[in-house]
Short mmCIF file of N, CA and C in Angstrom, two decimals:
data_model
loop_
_atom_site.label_atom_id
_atom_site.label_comp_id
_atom_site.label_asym_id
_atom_site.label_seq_id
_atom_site.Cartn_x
_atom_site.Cartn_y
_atom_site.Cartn_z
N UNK A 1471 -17.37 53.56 28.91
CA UNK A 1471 -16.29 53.32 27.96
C UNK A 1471 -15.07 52.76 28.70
N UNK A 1472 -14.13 51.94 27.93
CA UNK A 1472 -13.43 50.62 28.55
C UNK A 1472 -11.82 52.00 28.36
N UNK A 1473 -11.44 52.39 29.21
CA UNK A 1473 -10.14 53.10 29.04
C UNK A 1473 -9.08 51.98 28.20
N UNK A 1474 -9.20 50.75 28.50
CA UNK A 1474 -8.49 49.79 27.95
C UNK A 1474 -8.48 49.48 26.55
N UNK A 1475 -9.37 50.19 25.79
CA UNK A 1475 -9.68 49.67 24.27
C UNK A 1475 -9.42 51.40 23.66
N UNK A 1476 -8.69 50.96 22.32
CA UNK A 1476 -8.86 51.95 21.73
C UNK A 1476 -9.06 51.83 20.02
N UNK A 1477 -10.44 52.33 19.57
CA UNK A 1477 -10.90 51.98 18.72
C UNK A 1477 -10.37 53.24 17.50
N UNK A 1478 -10.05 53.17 16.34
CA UNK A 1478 -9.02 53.94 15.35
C UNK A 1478 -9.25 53.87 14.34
N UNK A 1479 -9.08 54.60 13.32
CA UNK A 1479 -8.58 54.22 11.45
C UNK A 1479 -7.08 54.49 11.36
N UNK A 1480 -6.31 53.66 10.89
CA UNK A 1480 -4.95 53.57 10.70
C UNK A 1480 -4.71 55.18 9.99
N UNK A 1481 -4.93 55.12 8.80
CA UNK A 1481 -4.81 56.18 7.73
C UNK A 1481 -5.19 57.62 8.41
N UNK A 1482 -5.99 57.78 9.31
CA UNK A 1482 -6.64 58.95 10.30
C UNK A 1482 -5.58 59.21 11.25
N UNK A 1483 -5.48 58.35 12.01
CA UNK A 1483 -4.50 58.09 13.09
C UNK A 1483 -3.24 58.56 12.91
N UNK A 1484 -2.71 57.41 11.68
CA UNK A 1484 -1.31 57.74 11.37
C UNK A 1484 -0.73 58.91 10.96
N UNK A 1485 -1.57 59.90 10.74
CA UNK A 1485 -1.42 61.32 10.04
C UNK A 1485 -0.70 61.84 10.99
N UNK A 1486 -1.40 61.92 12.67
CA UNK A 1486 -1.31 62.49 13.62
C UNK A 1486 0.03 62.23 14.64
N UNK A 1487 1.03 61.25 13.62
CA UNK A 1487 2.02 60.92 14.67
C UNK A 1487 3.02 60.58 13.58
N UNK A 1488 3.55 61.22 12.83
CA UNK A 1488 4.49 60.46 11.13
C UNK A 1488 4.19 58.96 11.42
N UNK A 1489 2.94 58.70 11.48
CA UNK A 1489 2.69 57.35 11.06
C UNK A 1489 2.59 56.45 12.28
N UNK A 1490 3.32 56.79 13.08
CA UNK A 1490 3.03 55.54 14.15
C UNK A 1490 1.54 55.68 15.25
N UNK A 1491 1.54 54.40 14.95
CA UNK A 1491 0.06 53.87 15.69
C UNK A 1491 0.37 53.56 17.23
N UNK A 1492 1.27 52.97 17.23
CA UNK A 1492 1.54 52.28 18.83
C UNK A 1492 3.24 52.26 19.15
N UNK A 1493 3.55 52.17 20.42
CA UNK A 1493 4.64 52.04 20.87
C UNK A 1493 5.20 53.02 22.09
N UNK A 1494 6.61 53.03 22.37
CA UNK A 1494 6.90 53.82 23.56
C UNK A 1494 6.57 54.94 23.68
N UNK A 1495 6.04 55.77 22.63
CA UNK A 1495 6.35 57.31 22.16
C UNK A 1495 4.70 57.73 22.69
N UNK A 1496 3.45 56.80 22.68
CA UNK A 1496 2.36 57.12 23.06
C UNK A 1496 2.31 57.48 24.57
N UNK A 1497 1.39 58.13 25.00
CA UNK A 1497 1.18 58.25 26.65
C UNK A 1497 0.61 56.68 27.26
N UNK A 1498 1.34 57.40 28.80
CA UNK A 1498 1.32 56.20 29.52
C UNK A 1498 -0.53 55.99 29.72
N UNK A 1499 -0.76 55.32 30.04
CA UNK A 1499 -2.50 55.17 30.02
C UNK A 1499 -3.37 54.76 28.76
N UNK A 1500 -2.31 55.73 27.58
CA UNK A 1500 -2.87 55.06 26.49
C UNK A 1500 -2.99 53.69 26.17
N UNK A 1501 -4.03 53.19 25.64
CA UNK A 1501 -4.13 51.57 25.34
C UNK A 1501 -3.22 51.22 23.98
N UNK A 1502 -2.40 52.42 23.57
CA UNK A 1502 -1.59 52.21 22.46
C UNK A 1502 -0.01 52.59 22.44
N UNK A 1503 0.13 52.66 24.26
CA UNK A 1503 1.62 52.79 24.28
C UNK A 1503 2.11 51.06 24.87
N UNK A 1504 3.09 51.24 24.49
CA UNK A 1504 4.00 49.92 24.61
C UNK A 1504 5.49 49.86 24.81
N UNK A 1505 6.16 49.48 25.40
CA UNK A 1505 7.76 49.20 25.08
C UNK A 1505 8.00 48.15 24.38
N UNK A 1506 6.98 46.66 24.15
CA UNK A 1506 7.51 45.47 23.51
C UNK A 1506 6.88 45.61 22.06
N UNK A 1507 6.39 46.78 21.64
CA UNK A 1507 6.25 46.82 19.98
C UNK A 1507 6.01 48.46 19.53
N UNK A 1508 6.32 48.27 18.83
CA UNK A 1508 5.67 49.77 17.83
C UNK A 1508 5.08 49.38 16.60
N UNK A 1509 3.91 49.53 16.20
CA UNK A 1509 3.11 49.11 14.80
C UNK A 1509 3.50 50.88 14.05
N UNK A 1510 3.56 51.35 13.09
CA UNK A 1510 3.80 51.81 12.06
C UNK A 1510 2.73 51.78 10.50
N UNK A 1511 1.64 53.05 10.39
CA UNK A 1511 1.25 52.70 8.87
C UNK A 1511 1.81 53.72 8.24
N UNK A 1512 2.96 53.35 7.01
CA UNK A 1512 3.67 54.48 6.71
C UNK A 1512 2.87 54.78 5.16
N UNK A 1513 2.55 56.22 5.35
CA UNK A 1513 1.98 56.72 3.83
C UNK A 1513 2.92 57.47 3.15
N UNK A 1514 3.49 57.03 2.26
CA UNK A 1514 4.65 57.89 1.44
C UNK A 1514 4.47 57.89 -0.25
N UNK A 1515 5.05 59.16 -0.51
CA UNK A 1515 4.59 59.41 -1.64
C UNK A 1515 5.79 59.37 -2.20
N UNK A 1516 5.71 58.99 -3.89
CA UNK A 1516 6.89 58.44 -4.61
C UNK A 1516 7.99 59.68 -4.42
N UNK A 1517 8.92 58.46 -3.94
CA UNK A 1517 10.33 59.61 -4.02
C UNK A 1517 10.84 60.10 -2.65
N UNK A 1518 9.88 59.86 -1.75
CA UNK A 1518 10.02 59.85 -0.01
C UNK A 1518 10.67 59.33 -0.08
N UNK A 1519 12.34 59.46 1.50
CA UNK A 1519 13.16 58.34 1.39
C UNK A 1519 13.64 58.65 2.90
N UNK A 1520 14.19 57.58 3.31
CA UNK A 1520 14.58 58.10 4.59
C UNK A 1520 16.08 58.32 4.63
N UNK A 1521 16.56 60.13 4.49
CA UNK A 1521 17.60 60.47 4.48
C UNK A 1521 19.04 59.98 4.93
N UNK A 1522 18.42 59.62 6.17
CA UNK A 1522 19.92 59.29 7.46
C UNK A 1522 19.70 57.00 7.65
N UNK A 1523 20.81 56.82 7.15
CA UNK A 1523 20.57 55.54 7.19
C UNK A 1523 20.27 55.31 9.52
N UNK A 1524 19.25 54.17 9.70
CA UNK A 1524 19.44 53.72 11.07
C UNK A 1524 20.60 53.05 11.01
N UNK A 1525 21.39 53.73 12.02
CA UNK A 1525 22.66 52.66 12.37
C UNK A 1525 22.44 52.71 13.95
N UNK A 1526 23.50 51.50 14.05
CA UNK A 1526 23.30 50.62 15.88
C UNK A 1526 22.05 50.42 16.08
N UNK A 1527 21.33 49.59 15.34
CA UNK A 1527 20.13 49.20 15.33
C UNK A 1527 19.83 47.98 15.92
N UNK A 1528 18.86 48.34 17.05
CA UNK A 1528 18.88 47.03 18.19
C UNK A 1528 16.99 46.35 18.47
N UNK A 1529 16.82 46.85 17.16
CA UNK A 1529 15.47 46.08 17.34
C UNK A 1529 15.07 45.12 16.01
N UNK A 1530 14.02 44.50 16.21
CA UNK A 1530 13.25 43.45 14.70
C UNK A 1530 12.61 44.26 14.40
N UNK A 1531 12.58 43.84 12.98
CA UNK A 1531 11.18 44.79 12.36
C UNK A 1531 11.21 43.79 11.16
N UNK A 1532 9.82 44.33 10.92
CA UNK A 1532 8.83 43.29 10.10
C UNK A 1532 8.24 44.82 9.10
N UNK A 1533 8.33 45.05 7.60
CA UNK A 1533 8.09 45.78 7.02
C UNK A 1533 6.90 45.07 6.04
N UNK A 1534 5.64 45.22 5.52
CA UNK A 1534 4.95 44.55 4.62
C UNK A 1534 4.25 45.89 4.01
N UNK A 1535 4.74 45.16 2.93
CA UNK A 1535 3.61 46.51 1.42
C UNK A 1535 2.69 46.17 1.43
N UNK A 1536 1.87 47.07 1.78
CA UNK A 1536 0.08 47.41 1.32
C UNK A 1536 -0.23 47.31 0.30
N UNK A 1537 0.30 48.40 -0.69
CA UNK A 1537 0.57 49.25 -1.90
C UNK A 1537 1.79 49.74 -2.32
N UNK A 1538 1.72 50.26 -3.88
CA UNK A 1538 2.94 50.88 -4.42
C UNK A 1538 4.05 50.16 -4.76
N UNK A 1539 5.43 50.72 -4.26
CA UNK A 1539 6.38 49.82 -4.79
C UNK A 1539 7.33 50.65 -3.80
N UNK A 1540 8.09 49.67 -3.04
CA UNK A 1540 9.17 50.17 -1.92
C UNK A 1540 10.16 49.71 -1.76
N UNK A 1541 11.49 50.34 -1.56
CA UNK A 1541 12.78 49.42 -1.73
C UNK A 1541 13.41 49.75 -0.45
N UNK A 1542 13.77 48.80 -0.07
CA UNK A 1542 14.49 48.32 1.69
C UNK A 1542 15.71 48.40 1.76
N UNK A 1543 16.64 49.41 1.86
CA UNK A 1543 18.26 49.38 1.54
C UNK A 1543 18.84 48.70 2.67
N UNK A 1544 19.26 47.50 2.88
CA UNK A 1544 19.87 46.73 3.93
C UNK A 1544 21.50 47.10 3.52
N UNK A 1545 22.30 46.83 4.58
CA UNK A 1545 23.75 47.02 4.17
C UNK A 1545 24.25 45.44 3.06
N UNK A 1546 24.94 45.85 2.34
CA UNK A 1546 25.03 45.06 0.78
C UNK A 1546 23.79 44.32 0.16
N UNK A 1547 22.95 44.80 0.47
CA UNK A 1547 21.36 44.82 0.12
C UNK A 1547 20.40 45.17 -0.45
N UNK A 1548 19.92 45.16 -1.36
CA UNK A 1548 18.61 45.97 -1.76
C UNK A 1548 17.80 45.17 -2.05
N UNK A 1549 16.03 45.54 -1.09
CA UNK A 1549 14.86 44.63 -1.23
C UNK A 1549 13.98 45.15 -1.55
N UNK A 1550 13.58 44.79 -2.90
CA UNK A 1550 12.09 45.90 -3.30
C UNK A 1550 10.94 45.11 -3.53
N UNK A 1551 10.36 46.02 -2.72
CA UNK A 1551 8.72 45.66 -2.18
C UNK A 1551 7.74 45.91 -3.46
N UNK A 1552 7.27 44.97 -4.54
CA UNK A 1552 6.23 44.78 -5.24
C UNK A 1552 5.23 44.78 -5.53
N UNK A 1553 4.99 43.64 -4.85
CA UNK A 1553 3.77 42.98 -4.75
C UNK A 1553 2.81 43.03 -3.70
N UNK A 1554 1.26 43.26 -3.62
CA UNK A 1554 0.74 43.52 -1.81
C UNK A 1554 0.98 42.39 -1.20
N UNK A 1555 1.46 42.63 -0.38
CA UNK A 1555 1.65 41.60 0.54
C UNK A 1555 3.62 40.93 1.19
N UNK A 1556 4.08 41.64 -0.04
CA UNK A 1556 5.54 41.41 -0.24
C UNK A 1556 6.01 41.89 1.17
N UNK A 1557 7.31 41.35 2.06
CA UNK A 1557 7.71 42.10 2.78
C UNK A 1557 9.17 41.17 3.00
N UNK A 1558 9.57 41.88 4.15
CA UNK A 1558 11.00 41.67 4.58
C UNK A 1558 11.31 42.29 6.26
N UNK A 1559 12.09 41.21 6.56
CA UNK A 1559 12.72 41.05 8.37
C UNK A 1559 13.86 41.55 8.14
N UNK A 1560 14.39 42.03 9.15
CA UNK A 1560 15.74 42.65 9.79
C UNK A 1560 15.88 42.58 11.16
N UNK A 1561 17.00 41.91 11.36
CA UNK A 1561 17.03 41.71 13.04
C UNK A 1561 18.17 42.41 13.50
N UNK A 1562 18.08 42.56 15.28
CA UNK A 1562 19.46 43.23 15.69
C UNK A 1562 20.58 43.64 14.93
N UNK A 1563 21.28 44.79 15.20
CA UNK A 1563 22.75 44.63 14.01
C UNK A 1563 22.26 44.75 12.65
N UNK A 1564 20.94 45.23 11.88
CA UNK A 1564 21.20 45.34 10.48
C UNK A 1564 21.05 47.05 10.58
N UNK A 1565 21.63 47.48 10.26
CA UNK A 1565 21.18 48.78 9.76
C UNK A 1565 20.00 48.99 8.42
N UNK A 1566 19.66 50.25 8.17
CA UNK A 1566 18.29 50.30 7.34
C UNK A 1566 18.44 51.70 6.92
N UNK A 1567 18.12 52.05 5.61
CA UNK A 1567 17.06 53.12 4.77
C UNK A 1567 16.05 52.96 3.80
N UNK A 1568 15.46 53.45 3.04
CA UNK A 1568 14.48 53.06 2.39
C UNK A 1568 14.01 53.97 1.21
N UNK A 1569 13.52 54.01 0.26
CA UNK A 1569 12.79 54.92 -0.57
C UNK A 1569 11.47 54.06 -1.16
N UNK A 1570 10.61 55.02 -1.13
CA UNK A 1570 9.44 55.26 -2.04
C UNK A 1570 9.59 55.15 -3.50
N UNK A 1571 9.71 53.93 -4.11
CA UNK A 1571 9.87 54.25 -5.63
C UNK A 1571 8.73 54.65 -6.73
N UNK A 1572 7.23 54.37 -5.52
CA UNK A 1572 6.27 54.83 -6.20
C UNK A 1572 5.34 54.93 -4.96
N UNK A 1573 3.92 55.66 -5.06
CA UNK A 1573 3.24 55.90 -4.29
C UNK A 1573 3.08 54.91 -3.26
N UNK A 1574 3.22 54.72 -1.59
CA UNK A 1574 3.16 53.39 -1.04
C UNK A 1574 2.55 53.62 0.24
N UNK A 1575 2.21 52.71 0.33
CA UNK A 1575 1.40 52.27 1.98
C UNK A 1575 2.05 51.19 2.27
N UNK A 1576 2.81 51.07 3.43
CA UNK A 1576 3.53 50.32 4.12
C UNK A 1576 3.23 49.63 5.64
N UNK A 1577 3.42 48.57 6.32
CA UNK A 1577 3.01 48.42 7.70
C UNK A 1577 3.94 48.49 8.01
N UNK A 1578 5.04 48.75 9.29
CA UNK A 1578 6.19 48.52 9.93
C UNK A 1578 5.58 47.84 11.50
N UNK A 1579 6.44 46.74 11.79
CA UNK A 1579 6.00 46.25 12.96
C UNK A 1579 7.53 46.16 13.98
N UNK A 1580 7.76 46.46 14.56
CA UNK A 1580 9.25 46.79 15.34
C UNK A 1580 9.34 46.35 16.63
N UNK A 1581 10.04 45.78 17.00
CA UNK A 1581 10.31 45.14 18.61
C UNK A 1581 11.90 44.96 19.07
N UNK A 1582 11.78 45.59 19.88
CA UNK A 1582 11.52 46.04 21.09
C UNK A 1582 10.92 47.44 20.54
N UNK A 1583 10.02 48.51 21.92
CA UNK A 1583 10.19 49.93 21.32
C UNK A 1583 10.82 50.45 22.21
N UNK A 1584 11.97 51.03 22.07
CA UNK A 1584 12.82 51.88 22.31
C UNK A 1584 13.19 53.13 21.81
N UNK A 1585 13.32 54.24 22.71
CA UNK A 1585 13.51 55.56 21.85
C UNK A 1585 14.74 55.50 21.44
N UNK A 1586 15.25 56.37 20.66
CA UNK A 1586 16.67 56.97 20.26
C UNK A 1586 16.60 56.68 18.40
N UNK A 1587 15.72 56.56 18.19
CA UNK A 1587 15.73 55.95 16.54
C UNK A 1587 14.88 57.82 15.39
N UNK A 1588 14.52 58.23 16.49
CA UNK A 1588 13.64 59.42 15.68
C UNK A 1588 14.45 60.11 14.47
N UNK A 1589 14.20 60.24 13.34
CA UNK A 1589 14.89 61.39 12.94
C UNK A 1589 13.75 62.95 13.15
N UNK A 1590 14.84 64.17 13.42
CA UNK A 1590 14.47 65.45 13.56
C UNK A 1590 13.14 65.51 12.46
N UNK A 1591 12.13 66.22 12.83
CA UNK A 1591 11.11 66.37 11.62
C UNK A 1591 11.70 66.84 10.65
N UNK A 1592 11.68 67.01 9.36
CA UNK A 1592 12.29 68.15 8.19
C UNK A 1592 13.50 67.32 7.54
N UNK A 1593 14.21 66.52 8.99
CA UNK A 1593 15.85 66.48 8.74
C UNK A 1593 16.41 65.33 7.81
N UNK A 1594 15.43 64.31 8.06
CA UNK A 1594 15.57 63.14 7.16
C UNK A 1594 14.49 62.50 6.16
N UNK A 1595 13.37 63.55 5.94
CA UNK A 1595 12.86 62.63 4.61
C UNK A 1595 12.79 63.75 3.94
N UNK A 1596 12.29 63.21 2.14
CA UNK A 1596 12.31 64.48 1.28
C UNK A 1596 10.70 64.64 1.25
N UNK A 1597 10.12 64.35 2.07
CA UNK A 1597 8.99 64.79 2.21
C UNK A 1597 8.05 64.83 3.42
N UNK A 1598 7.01 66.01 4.03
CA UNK A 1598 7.13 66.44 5.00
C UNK A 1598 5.84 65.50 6.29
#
């Protein structure tokens, strides 16, 4: 077996980490840690939201709906996710929150990965 490959189900996976698949937060050795991305499959159920807006936000991210229906609170902003396939960019300097307006499966793709973005478990969504 190739230590270099790591073979997964998103939906399995993502359970085991609030959703994230890859990025700084994995172990070193893992074939799924990274500093130049974090992939994200977010499963949220209607009405999930992310409590604490990100502010001083110093990375890209690339958000695309799977499923459901999701709204992207940018500062003087609001982008709601529809349609599969619908999505939306944010670069350096935007701040971000979000809600679940109905059952959703989401991808998040983020670059750079850098820590300092976590919220506390419990502390910022309304669901666990």
């Amino acid at each position: 077996m190739d230590d270099s490959v790591y073979v997964g189900n998103a939906g399995k996976d993502a359970a085991l980490d609030q959703g994230w698949l890859l990025g700084h937060f994995k172990g070193v050795g893992d074939p799924r840690h990274s500093d130049a991305v974090e992939i994200k499959w977010g499963v949220h159920p209607r009405g999930d939201e992310r409590r604490q807006w990100v502010r001083g936000e110093e990375r890209t991210a690339l958000l695309v709906l799977i499923s459901g229906r999701f709204r992207v609170e940018l500062p003087g902003r609001s982008v709601l996710l529809a349609e599969q396939g619908d999505y939306v960019v944010w670069g350096h300097g935007v701040d971000h929150s979000w809600t679940a307006e109905e059952e959703s499966v989401v991808l998040t793709v983020r670059w750079p990965s850098v820590p300092g973005y976590a919220v506390p478990r419990g502390a910022g969504f309304t669901s666990s």
